[in-house]
PDB file of C-alpha atoms in Angstrom:
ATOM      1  CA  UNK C   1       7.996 -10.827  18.370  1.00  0.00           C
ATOM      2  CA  UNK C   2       7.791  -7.384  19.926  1.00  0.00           C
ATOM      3  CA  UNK C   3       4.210  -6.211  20.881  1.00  0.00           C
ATOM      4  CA  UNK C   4       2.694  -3.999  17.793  1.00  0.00           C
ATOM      5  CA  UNK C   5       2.622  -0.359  18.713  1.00  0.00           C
ATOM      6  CA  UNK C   6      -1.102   1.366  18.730  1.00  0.00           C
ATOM      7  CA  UNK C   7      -0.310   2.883  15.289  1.00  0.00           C
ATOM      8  CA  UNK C   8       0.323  -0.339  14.115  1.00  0.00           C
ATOM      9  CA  UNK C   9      -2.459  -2.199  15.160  1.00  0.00           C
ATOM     10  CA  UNK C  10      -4.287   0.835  13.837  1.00  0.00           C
ATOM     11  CA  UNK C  11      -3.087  -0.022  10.414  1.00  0.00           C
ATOM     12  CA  UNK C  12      -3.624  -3.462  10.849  1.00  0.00           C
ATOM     13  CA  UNK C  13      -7.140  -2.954  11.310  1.00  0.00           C
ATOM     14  CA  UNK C  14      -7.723  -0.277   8.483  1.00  0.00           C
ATOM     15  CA  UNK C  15      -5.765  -2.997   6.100  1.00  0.00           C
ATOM     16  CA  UNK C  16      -8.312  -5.720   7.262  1.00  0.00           C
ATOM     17  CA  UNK C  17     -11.115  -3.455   6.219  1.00  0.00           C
ATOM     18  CA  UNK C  18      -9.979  -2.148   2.990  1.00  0.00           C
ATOM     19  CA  UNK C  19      -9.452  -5.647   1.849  1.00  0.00           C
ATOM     20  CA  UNK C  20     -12.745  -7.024   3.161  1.00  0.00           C
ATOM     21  CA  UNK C  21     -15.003  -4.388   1.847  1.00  0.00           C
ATOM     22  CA  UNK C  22     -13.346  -4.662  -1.558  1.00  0.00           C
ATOM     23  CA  UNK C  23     -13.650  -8.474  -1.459  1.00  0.00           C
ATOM     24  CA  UNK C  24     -16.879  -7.878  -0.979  1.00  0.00           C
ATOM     25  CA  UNK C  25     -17.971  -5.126  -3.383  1.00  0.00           C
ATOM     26  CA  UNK C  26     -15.817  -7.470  -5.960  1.00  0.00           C
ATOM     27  CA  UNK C  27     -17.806 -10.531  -5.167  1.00  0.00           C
ATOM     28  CA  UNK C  28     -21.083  -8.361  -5.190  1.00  0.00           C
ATOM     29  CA  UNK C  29     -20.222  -7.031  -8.698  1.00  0.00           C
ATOM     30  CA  UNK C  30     -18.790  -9.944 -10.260  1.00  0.00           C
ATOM     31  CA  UNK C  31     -21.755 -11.527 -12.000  1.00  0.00           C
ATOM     32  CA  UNK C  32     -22.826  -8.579 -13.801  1.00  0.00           C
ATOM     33  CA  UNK C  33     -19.496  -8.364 -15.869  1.00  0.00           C
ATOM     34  CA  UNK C  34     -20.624 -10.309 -19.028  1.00  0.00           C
ATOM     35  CA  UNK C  35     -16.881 -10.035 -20.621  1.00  0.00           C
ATOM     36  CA  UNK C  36     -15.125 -13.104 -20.539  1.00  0.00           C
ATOM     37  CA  UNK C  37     -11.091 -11.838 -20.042  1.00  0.00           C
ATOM     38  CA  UNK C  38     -12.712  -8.930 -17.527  1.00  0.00           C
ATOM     39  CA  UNK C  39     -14.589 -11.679 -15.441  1.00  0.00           C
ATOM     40  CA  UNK C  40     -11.569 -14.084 -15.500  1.00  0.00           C
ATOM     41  CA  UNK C  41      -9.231 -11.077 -14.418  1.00  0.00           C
ATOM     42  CA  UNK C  42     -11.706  -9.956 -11.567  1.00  0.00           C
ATOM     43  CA  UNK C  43     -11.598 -13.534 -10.235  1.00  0.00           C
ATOM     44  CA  UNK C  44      -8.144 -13.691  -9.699  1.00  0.00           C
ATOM     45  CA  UNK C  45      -8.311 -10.099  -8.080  1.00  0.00           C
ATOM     46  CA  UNK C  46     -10.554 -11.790  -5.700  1.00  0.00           C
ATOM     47  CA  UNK C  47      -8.772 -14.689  -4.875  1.00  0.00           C
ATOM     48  CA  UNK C  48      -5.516 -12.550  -4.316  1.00  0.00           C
ATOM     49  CA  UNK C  49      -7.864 -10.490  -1.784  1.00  0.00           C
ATOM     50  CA  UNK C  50      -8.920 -13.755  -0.100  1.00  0.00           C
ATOM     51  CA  UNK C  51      -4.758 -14.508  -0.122  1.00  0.00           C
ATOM     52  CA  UNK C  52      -3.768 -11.261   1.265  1.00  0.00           C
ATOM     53  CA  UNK C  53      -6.865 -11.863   4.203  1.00  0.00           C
ATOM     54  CA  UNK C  54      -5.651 -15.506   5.016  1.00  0.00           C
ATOM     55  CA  UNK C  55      -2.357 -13.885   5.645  1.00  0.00           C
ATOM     56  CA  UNK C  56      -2.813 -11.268   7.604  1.00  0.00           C
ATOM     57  CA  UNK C  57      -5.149 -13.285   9.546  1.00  0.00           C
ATOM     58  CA  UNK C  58      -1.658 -15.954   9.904  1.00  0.00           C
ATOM     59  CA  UNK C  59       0.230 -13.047  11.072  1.00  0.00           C
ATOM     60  CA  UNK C  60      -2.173 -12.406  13.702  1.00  0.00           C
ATOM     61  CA  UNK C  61      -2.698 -15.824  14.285  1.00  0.00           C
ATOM     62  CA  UNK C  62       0.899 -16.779  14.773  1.00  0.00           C
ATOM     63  CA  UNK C  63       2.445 -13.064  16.514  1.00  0.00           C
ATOM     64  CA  UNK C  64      -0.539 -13.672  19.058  1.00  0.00           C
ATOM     65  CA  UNK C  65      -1.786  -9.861  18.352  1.00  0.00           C
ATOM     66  CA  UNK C  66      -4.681 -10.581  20.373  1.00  0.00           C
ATOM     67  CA  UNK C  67      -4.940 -12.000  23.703  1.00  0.00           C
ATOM     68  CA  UNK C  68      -7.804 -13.224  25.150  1.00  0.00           C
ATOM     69  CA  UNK C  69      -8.762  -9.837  27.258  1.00  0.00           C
ATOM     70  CA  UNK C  70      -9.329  -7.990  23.709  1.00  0.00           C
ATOM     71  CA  UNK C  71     -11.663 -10.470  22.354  1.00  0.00           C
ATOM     72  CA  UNK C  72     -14.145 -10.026  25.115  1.00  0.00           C
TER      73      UNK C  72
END
């Protein structure tokens, strides 16, 4: 795979933080909903969050977007 562009990896990162702040402001708010359909509906919103993390984190598992230099 080609290298990702700045842009790119600039919307990579964005993405990654959308999704984990919402996971986490869902997770936060999820045992004060009292309604049974609403708290059933808001747990599958959360686990297609937790999906849509896992794969992202694949594709930067398996394109190699980070090398070793950036994690240090």
């Amino acid at each position: 795979m080609r290298k990702l562009s700045e842009a790119e990896l600039l919307m990579l990162t964005e993405l990654l933080k959308m999704e984990a702040e919402g996971l986490a402001t869902a997770r936060a708010t999820l045992m004060l909903i009292e309604d049974s359909d609403l708290k059933k509906s808001a747990e599958a919103g959360i686990m297609a969050a937790e999906a849509r993390i896992k794969g992202m984190q694949q594709f930067i598992n398996e394109n190699q977007v980070l090398n070793s230099e950036e994690l240090h």
